[in-house]
Amino acid sequence: MQFDFLKRMKDSGGELKKINVLTACAMLGALAVVMRNFTVDVTPQLRVGFSMIPNQIVDYLFGPVTGAIFGGVLDVLKFAIKPTGPFFFGFTFDAMLAAFIYGMFFYKRKLSFWRVLIAEGLVALIVNIGFNTLWLSVLYGKGFFALLPARALKNIIMWPINTAIFYFLAQMLGRAGIFRTFRDEMPAGPAGKGE
């Protein structure tokens, strides 16, 4: 089990050396920035959106290390493009931790509904309900337990919805051959080197 974890980390870190991975991350990052515009702010502390889908695709395709770096960079980039309050590193940490968890569950593994459900549940519990509520409490000076019920309810409701959206979208993209395009290596040139 320890060897599998270390190999998964090493393989995921190695993904960053590939041009097709960097290209895919750039395209998915641009998509995530666009999708952020469709986020609905229920309250200053409660938002509903789907810009995490491109992040999850990066985590699935390229693993926990690449996904965590992508998540952190994208969080800072989205804030720089459209700030929605003061910058707080805790939220960047949350983006990286969520990407790491998704990457550990999805990378180089068969994507089953139950695997997605468990990963979504852990991210909802640890990142969204736990850390994110703590950061909101620190940032806005409101009590952790005062914020907790609404955030827990939102995450409980969104857990199966997020699971279904990502699972069925990933199945469709996989059947369409989109993932295979991102995973394929660059073709070799005449001398056996990448063009």
Tab-separated table of C-alpha atoms in Angstrom:
chain	number	residue	atom	x	y	z
A	1	MET	CA	0.000	0.000	0.000
A	2	GLN	CA	2.827	2.410	0.865
A	3	PHE	CA	4.569	1.585	-2.433
A	4	ASP	CA	1.349	2.306	-4.363
A	5	PHE	CA	1.044	5.705	-2.637
A	6	LEU	CA	4.665	6.662	-3.380
A	7	LYS	CA	4.448	5.450	-6.982
A	8	ARG	CA	1.215	7.353	-7.521
A	9	MET	CA	2.868	10.522	-6.146
A	10	LYS	CA	5.975	10.073	-8.312
A	11	ASP	CA	3.954	9.339	-11.453
A	12	SER	CA	1.710	12.339	-10.843
A	13	GLY	CA	4.701	14.637	-10.321
A	14	GLY	CA	6.201	13.322	-13.566
A	15	GLU	CA	3.094	14.403	-15.467
A	16	LEU	CA	4.229	18.028	-15.140
A	17	LYS	CA	7.139	17.343	-17.532
A	18	LYS	CA	4.796	16.589	-20.455
A	19	ILE	CA	3.741	19.295	-22.905
A	20	ASN	CA	0.314	17.707	-23.496
A	21	VAL	CA	-0.371	17.780	-19.730
A	22	LEU	CA	0.560	21.455	-19.442
A	23	THR	CA	-1.634	22.206	-22.474
A	24	ALA	CA	-4.552	20.279	-20.990
A	25	CYS	CA	-4.127	22.052	-17.644
A	26	ALA	CA	-4.114	25.450	-19.391
A	27	MET	CA	-7.309	24.642	-21.309
A	28	LEU	CA	-9.076	23.215	-18.268
A	29	GLY	CA	-7.913	26.177	-16.184
A	30	ALA	CA	-9.454	28.584	-18.705
A	31	LEU	CA	-12.683	26.560	-18.600
A	32	ALA	CA	-12.717	26.703	-14.787
A	33	VAL	CA	-12.291	30.495	-14.866
A	34	VAL	CA	-15.243	30.804	-17.262
A	35	MET	CA	-17.389	28.398	-15.226
A	36	ARG	CA	-16.718	30.469	-12.108
A	37	ASN	CA	-18.921	33.190	-13.592
A	38	PHE	CA	-21.887	30.856	-13.229
A	39	THR	CA	-21.484	30.537	-9.446
A	40	VAL	CA	-24.499	31.585	-7.383
A	41	ASP	CA	-23.778	33.418	-4.122
A	42	VAL	CA	-26.509	32.371	-1.681
A	43	THR	CA	-24.802	34.303	1.145
A	44	PRO	CA	-21.248	35.707	1.457
A	45	GLN	CA	-20.281	32.421	3.104
A	46	LEU	CA	-22.393	30.064	0.937
A	47	ARG	CA	-21.769	29.625	-2.796
A	48	VAL	CA	-23.030	27.030	-5.248
A	49	GLY	CA	-21.081	26.451	-8.455
A	50	PHE	CA	-19.548	23.906	-10.790
A	51	SER	CA	-16.095	25.312	-11.519
A	52	MET	CA	-14.586	22.345	-9.633
A	53	ILE	CA	-15.365	20.010	-12.564
A	54	PRO	CA	-12.279	21.018	-14.616
A	55	ASN	CA	-10.192	20.630	-11.441
A	56	GLN	CA	-11.549	17.113	-10.918
A	57	ILE	CA	-10.755	16.221	-14.522
A	58	VAL	CA	-7.131	17.325	-13.966
A	59	ASP	CA	-7.035	15.262	-10.739
A	60	TYR	CA	-8.410	12.222	-12.566
A	61	LEU	CA	-6.097	12.498	-15.558
A	62	PHE	CA	-2.863	13.645	-13.932
A	63	GLY	CA	-3.043	12.714	-10.257
A	64	PRO	CA	-2.675	14.251	-6.815
A	65	VAL	CA	0.582	16.188	-7.222
A	66	THR	CA	-0.270	17.816	-10.549
A	67	GLY	CA	-3.846	18.304	-9.365
A	68	ALA	CA	-2.795	20.013	-6.121
A	69	ILE	CA	-0.434	22.387	-7.936
A	70	PHE	CA	-3.116	23.088	-10.555
A	71	GLY	CA	-5.710	23.698	-7.825
A	72	GLY	CA	-3.480	26.118	-5.930
A	73	VAL	CA	-2.392	28.093	-8.988
A	74	LEU	CA	-5.950	28.224	-10.310
A	75	ASP	CA	-7.322	29.436	-6.978
A	76	VAL	CA	-4.879	32.372	-6.980
A	77	LEU	CA	-5.555	33.072	-10.668
A	78	LYS	CA	-9.344	33.079	-10.202
A	79	PHE	CA	-8.962	35.462	-7.283
A	80	ALA	CA	-6.695	37.782	-9.308
A	81	ILE	CA	-9.187	37.860	-12.192
A	82	LYS	CA	-12.336	38.333	-10.103
A	83	PRO	CA	-11.823	38.927	-6.370
A	84	THR	CA	-14.864	38.059	-4.242
A	85	GLY	CA	-13.484	39.328	-0.957
A	86	PRO	CA	-10.076	39.444	0.694
A	87	PHE	CA	-7.452	36.903	-0.369
A	88	PHE	CA	-6.984	34.206	2.249
A	89	PHE	CA	-4.434	31.403	1.824
A	90	GLY	CA	-6.683	28.949	3.681
A	91	PHE	CA	-8.937	28.733	0.620
A	92	THR	CA	-5.943	28.047	-1.619
A	93	PHE	CA	-4.916	25.288	0.794
A	94	ASP	CA	-8.477	23.903	0.549
A	95	ALA	CA	-8.279	23.831	-3.264
A	96	MET	CA	-4.968	21.986	-3.104
A	97	LEU	CA	-6.163	19.517	-0.458
A	98	ALA	CA	-9.368	18.741	-2.375
A	99	ALA	CA	-7.336	18.150	-5.553
A	100	PHE	CA	-4.957	15.870	-3.665
A	101	ILE	CA	-7.845	13.788	-2.288
A	102	TYR	CA	-9.538	13.511	-5.689
A	103	GLY	CA	-6.217	12.638	-7.316
A	104	MET	CA	-5.530	9.851	-4.814
A	105	PHE	CA	-8.947	8.338	-5.469
A	106	PHE	CA	-9.129	8.789	-9.262
A	107	TYR	CA	-5.617	8.733	-10.750
A	108	LYS	CA	-4.843	5.530	-12.681
A	109	ARG	CA	-7.882	3.809	-11.201
A	110	LYS	CA	-11.146	2.643	-12.669
A	111	LEU	CA	-13.664	5.398	-12.093
A	112	SER	CA	-16.688	3.858	-10.387
A	113	PHE	CA	-19.723	5.658	-8.994
A	114	TRP	CA	-18.812	4.475	-5.461
A	115	ARG	CA	-15.230	5.705	-5.786
A	116	VAL	CA	-16.495	9.152	-6.822
A	117	LEU	CA	-19.119	9.134	-4.043
A	118	ILE	CA	-16.495	8.366	-1.366
A	119	ALA	CA	-14.042	10.976	-2.708
A	120	GLU	CA	-16.796	13.613	-2.888
A	121	GLY	CA	-17.877	12.718	0.653
A	122	LEU	CA	-14.350	13.070	2.049
A	123	VAL	CA	-13.808	16.406	0.298
A	124	ALA	CA	-17.196	17.648	1.535
A	125	LEU	CA	-16.471	16.560	5.114
A	126	ILE	CA	-12.779	17.444	5.487
A	127	VAL	CA	-12.368	20.397	3.136
A	128	ASN	CA	-15.765	22.065	2.713
A	129	ILE	CA	-17.393	21.478	6.088
A	130	GLY	CA	-14.203	21.328	8.162
A	131	PHE	CA	-11.453	23.607	6.910
A	132	ASN	CA	-13.554	25.919	4.742
A	133	THR	CA	-15.944	26.652	7.608
A	134	LEU	CA	-12.969	27.303	9.879
A	135	TRP	CA	-11.453	29.774	7.401
A	136	LEU	CA	-14.800	31.575	6.990
A	137	SER	CA	-15.080	31.786	10.763
A	138	VAL	CA	-11.602	33.297	11.054
A	139	LEU	CA	-12.074	35.637	8.087
A	140	TYR	CA	-15.513	37.014	8.960
A	141	GLY	CA	-15.307	36.771	12.749
A	142	LYS	CA	-18.375	34.546	13.007
A	143	GLY	CA	-18.547	31.503	15.234
A	144	PHE	CA	-17.554	28.194	13.646
A	145	PHE	CA	-20.641	26.474	15.035
A	146	ALA	CA	-22.878	29.327	13.847
A	147	LEU	CA	-21.703	28.767	10.254
A	148	LEU	CA	-21.600	24.977	10.468
A	149	PRO	CA	-25.312	24.023	10.090
A	150	ALA	CA	-25.904	25.884	6.788
A	151	ARG	CA	-22.584	24.714	5.333
A	152	ALA	CA	-23.167	21.111	6.428
A	153	LEU	CA	-26.679	21.126	4.957
A	154	LYS	CA	-25.463	22.579	1.647
A	155	ASN	CA	-22.689	19.968	1.403
A	156	ILE	CA	-24.992	17.081	2.314
A	157	ILE	CA	-27.414	18.184	-0.418
A	158	MET	CA	-24.644	18.754	-2.995
A	159	TRP	CA	-22.752	15.521	-2.210
A	160	PRO	CA	-24.853	13.149	-4.383
A	161	ILE	CA	-25.438	15.888	-6.976
A	162	ASN	CA	-21.701	16.593	-7.378
A	163	THR	CA	-21.035	12.855	-7.471
A	164	ALA	CA	-23.556	12.236	-10.234
A	165	ILE	CA	-22.449	15.249	-12.286
A	166	PHE	CA	-18.759	14.337	-12.244
A	167	TYR	CA	-19.270	10.585	-12.667
A	168	PHE	CA	-21.631	10.827	-15.650
A	169	LEU	CA	-19.664	13.642	-17.280
A	170	ALA	CA	-16.422	11.650	-16.895
A	171	GLN	CA	-18.125	8.596	-18.418
A	172	MET	CA	-19.316	10.647	-21.409
A	173	LEU	CA	-15.923	12.281	-21.950
A	174	GLY	CA	-14.196	8.900	-21.620
A	175	ARG	CA	-16.503	7.283	-24.199
A	176	ALA	CA	-15.958	10.239	-26.560
A	177	GLY	CA	-12.179	9.674	-26.349
A	178	ILE	CA	-11.451	13.096	-24.845
A	179	PHE	CA	-9.385	11.723	-21.963
A	180	ARG	CA	-7.341	9.557	-24.316
A	181	THR	CA	-6.405	12.709	-26.263
A	182	PHE	CA	-4.973	14.332	-23.136
A	183	ARG	CA	-3.122	11.211	-22.026
A	184	ASP	CA	-1.432	10.379	-25.334
A	185	GLU	CA	2.221	11.283	-25.678
A	186	MET	CA	3.547	13.671	-28.300
A	187	PRO	CA	4.389	11.837	-31.545
A	188	ALA	CA	8.056	11.101	-32.198
A	189	GLY	CA	9.842	13.142	-34.863
A	190	PRO	CA	12.097	11.772	-37.615
A	191	ALA	CA	15.046	11.233	-35.262
A	192	GLY	CA	12.879	9.636	-32.570
A	193	LYS	CA	12.635	12.896	-30.611
A	194	GLY	CA	9.459	14.762	-29.758
A	195	GLU	CA	8.502	17.407	-32.322
